[in-house]
mmCIF file of C-alpha atoms in Angstrom:
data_model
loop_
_atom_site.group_PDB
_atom_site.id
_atom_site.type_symbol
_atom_site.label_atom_id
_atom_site.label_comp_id
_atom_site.label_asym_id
_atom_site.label_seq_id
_atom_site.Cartn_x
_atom_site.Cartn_y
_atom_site.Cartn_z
ATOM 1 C CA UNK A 20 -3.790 1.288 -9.049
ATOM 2 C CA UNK A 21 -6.670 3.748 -8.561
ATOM 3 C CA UNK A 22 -8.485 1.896 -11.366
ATOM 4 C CA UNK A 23 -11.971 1.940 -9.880
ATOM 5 C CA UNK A 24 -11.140 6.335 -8.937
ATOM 6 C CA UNK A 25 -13.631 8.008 -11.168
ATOM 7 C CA UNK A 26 -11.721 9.629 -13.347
ATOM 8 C CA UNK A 27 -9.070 7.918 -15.480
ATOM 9 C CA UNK A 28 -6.330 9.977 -16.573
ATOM 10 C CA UNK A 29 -3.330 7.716 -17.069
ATOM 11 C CA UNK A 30 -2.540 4.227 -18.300
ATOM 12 C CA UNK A 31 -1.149 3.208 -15.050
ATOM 13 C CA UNK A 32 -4.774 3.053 -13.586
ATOM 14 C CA UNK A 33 -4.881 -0.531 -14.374
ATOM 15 C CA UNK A 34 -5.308 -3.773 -12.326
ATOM 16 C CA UNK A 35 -1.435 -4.230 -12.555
ATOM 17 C CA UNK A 36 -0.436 -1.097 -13.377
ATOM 18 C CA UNK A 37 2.029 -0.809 -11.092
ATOM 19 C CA UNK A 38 5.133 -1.593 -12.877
ATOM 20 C CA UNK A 39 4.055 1.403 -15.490
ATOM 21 C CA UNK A 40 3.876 3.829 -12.671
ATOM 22 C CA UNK A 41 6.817 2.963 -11.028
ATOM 23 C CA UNK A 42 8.413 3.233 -14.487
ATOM 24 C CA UNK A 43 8.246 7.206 -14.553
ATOM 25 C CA UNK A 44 10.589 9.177 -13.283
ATOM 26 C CA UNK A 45 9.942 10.860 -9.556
ATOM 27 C CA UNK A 46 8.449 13.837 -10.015
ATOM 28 C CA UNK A 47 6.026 12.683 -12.855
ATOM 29 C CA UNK A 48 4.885 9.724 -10.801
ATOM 30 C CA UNK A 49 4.242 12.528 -7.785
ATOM 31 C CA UNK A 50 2.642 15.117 -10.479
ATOM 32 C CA UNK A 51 -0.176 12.100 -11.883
ATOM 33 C CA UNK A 52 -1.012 10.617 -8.690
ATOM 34 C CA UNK A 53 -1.301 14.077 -7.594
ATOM 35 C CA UNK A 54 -3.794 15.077 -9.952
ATOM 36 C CA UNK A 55 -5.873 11.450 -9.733
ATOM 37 C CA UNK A 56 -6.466 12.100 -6.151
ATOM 38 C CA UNK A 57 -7.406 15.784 -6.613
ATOM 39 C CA UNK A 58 -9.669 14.733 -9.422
ATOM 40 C CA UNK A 59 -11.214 12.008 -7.742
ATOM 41 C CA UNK A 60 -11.620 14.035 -4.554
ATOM 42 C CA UNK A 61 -13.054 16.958 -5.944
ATOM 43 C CA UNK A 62 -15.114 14.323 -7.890
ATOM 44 C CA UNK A 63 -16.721 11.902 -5.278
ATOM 45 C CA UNK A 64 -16.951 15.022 -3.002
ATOM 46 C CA UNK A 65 -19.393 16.816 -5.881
ATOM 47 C CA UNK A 66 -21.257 13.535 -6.033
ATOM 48 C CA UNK A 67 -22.329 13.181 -2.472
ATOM 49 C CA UNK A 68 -19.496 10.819 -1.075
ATOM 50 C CA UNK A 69 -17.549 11.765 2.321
ATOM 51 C CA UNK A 70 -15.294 8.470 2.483
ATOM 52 C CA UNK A 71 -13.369 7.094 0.158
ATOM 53 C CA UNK A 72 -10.185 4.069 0.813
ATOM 54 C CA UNK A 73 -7.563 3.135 -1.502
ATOM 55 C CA UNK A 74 -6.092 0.060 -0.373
ATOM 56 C CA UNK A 75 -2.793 -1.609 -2.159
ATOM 57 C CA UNK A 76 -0.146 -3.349 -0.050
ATOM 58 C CA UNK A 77 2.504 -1.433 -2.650
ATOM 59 C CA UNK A 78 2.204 1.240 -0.764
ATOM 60 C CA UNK A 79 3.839 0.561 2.400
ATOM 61 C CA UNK A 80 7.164 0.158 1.032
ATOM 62 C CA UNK A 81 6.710 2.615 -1.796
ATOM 63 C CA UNK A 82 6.102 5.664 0.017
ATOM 64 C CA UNK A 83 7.657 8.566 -1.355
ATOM 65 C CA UNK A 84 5.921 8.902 -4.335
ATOM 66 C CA UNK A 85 2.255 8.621 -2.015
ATOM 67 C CA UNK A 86 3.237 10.255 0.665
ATOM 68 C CA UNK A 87 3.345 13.865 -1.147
ATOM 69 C CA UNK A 88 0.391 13.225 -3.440
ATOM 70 C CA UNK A 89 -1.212 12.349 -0.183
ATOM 71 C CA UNK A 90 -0.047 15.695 1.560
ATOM 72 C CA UNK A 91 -1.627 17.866 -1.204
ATOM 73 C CA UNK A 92 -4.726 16.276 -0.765
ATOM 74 C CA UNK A 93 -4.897 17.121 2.578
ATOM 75 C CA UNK A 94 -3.872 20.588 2.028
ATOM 76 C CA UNK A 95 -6.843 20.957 -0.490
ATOM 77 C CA UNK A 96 -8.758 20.147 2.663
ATOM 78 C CA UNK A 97 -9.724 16.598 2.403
ATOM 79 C CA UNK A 98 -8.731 14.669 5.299
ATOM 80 C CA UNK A 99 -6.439 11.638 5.183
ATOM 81 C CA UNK A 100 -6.111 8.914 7.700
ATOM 82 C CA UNK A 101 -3.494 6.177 7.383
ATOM 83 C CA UNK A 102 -3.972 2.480 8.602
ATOM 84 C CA UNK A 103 -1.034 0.320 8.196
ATOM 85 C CA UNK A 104 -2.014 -3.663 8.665
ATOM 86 C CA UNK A 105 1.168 -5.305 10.028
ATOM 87 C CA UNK A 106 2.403 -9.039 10.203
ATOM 88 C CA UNK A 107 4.015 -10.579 12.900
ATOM 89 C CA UNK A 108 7.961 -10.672 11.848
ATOM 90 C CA UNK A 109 8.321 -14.302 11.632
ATOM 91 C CA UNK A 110 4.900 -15.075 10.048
ATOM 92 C CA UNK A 111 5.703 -12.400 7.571
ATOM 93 C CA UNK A 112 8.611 -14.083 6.852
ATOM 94 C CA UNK A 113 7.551 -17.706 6.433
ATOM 95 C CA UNK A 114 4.567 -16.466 3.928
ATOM 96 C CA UNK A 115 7.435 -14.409 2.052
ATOM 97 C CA UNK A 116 9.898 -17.102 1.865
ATOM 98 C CA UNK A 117 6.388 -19.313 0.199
ATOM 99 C CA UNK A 118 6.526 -17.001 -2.117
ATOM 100 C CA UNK A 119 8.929 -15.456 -3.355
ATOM 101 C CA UNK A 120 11.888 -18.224 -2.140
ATOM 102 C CA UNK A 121 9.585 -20.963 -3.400
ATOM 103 C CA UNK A 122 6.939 -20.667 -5.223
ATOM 104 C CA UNK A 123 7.954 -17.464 -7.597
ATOM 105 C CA UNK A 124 11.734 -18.373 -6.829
ATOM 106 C CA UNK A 125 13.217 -14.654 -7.531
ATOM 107 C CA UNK A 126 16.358 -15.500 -7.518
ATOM 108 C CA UNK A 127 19.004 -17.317 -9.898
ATOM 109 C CA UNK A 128 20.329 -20.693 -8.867
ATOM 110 C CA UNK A 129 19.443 -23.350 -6.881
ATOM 111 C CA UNK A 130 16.570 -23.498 -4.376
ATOM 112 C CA UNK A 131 17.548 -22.093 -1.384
ATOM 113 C CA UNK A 132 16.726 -23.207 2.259
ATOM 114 C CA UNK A 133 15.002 -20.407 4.511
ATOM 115 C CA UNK A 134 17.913 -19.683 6.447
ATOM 116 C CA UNK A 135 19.940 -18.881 2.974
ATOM 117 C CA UNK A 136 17.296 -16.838 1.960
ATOM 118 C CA UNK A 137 16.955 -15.156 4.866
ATOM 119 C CA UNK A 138 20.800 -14.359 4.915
ATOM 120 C CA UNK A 139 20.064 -12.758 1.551
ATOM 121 C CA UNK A 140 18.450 -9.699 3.366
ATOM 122 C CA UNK A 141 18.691 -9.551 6.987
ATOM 123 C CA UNK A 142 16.103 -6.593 6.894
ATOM 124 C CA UNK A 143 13.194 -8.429 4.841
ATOM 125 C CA UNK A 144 10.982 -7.926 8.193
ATOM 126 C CA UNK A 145 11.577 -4.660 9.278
ATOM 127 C CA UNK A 146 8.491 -2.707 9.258
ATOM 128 C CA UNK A 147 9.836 -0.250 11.145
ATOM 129 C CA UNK A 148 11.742 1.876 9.091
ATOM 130 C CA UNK A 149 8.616 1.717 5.999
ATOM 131 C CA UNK A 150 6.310 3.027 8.694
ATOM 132 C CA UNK A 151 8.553 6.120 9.550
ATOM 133 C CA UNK A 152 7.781 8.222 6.390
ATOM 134 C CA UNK A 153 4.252 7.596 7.106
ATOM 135 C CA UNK A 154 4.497 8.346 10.850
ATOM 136 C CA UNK A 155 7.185 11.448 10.146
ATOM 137 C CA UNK A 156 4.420 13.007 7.267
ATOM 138 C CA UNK A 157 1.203 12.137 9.217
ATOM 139 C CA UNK A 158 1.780 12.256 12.933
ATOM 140 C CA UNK A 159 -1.457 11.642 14.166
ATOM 141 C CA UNK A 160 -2.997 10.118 11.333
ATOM 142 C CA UNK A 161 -1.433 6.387 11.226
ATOM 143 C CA UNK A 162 -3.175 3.281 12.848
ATOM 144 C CA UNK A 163 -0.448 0.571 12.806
ATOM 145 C CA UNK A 164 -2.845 -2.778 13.425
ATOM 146 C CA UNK A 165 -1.476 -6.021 14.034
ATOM 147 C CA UNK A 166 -2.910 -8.053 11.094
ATOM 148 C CA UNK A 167 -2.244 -11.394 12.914
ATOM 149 C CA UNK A 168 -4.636 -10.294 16.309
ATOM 150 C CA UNK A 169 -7.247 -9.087 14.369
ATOM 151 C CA UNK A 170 -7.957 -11.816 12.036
ATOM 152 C CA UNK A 171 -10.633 -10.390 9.276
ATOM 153 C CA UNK A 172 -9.175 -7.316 7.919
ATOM 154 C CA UNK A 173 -12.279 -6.040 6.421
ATOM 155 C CA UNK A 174 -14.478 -6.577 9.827
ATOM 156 C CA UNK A 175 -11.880 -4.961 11.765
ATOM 157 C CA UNK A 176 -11.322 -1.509 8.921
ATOM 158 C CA UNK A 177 -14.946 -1.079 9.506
ATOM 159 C CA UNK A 178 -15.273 -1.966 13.313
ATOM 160 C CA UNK A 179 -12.265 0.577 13.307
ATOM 161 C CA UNK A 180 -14.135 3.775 11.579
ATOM 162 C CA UNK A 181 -17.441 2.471 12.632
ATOM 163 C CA UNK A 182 -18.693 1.939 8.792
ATOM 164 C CA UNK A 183 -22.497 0.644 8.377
ATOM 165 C CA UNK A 184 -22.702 -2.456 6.899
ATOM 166 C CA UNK A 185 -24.386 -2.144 3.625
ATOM 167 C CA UNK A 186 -25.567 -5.657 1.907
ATOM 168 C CA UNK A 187 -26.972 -5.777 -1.716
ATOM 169 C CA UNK A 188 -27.570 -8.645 -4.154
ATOM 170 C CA UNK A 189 -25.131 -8.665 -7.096
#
């Protein structure tokens, strides 16, 4: 939730924060993420740093509100490249049915068996249609990478932009 951006102008930009973000109405969500990025942009940009990531699986399916904060930053001039890590359907599926049809139950009743669950939403693993915002507002900016193939997420990001590998004691 942009809590490690550096500037913090909203109480949203919290580790969990989410559920006060998504708690404003449209247009204020779009106007404060707005101005975060800017800030932080203009920010990191006046101390030295080219390359910045925000990384939150939220935003996949909750793209409206990014997508246009997004497209201002780039028309400020900062350039913005989207990678989209991907499951395989069915193992997508089996982890999300773990989850949220087991082991955080999010539904009333009885425990259900896969196959009810999965009846509950025929669309649970259809990537397809999140992806399109991203691939209708940034063209030639989306990497869609199968998260399955490539194993270590973090090895492949920086295999994929060709990031040094910077080690320090902590």
């Amino acid at each position: 939730m942009l809590e490690l951006a550096p500037c913090h102008l909203f109480p949203w930009q919290r580790t969990a924060g989410s559920h006060e973000f998504f708690r404003l109405n449209e247009k204020r969500r779009k106007e404060e993420l707005q101005s975060v990025l800017l800030q932080a942009s203009e920010r990191a940009g006046k101390a030295g740093i080219h390359t910045a990531f925000w990384s939150n699986e939220w935003l996949f399916r909750r793209s409206n509100a990014i997508i246009s904060a997004l497209e201002e930053l780039k028309k400020s001039g900062v350039q913005v490249d989207i990678v989209a890590y991907v499951r395989r359907p069915d193992a997508w599926l089996r982890s999300a049915y773990l989850q949220w049809g087991l082991k955080h139950k999010t539904y009333l009743g009885p425990l259900r068996t896969f196959k009810e669950w999965r009846k509950e939403d025929a669309t649970r693993a259809t990537f397809y249609k999140n992806l399109q915002p991203w691939l209708d507002a940034f063209p030639d900016q989306v990497t869609v990478r199968n998260l399955d193939a490539v194993g270590d997420v973090v090895a492949d990001f920086i295999k994929l932009y060709s990031l040094p590998i910077v080690s320090r004691d902590i």
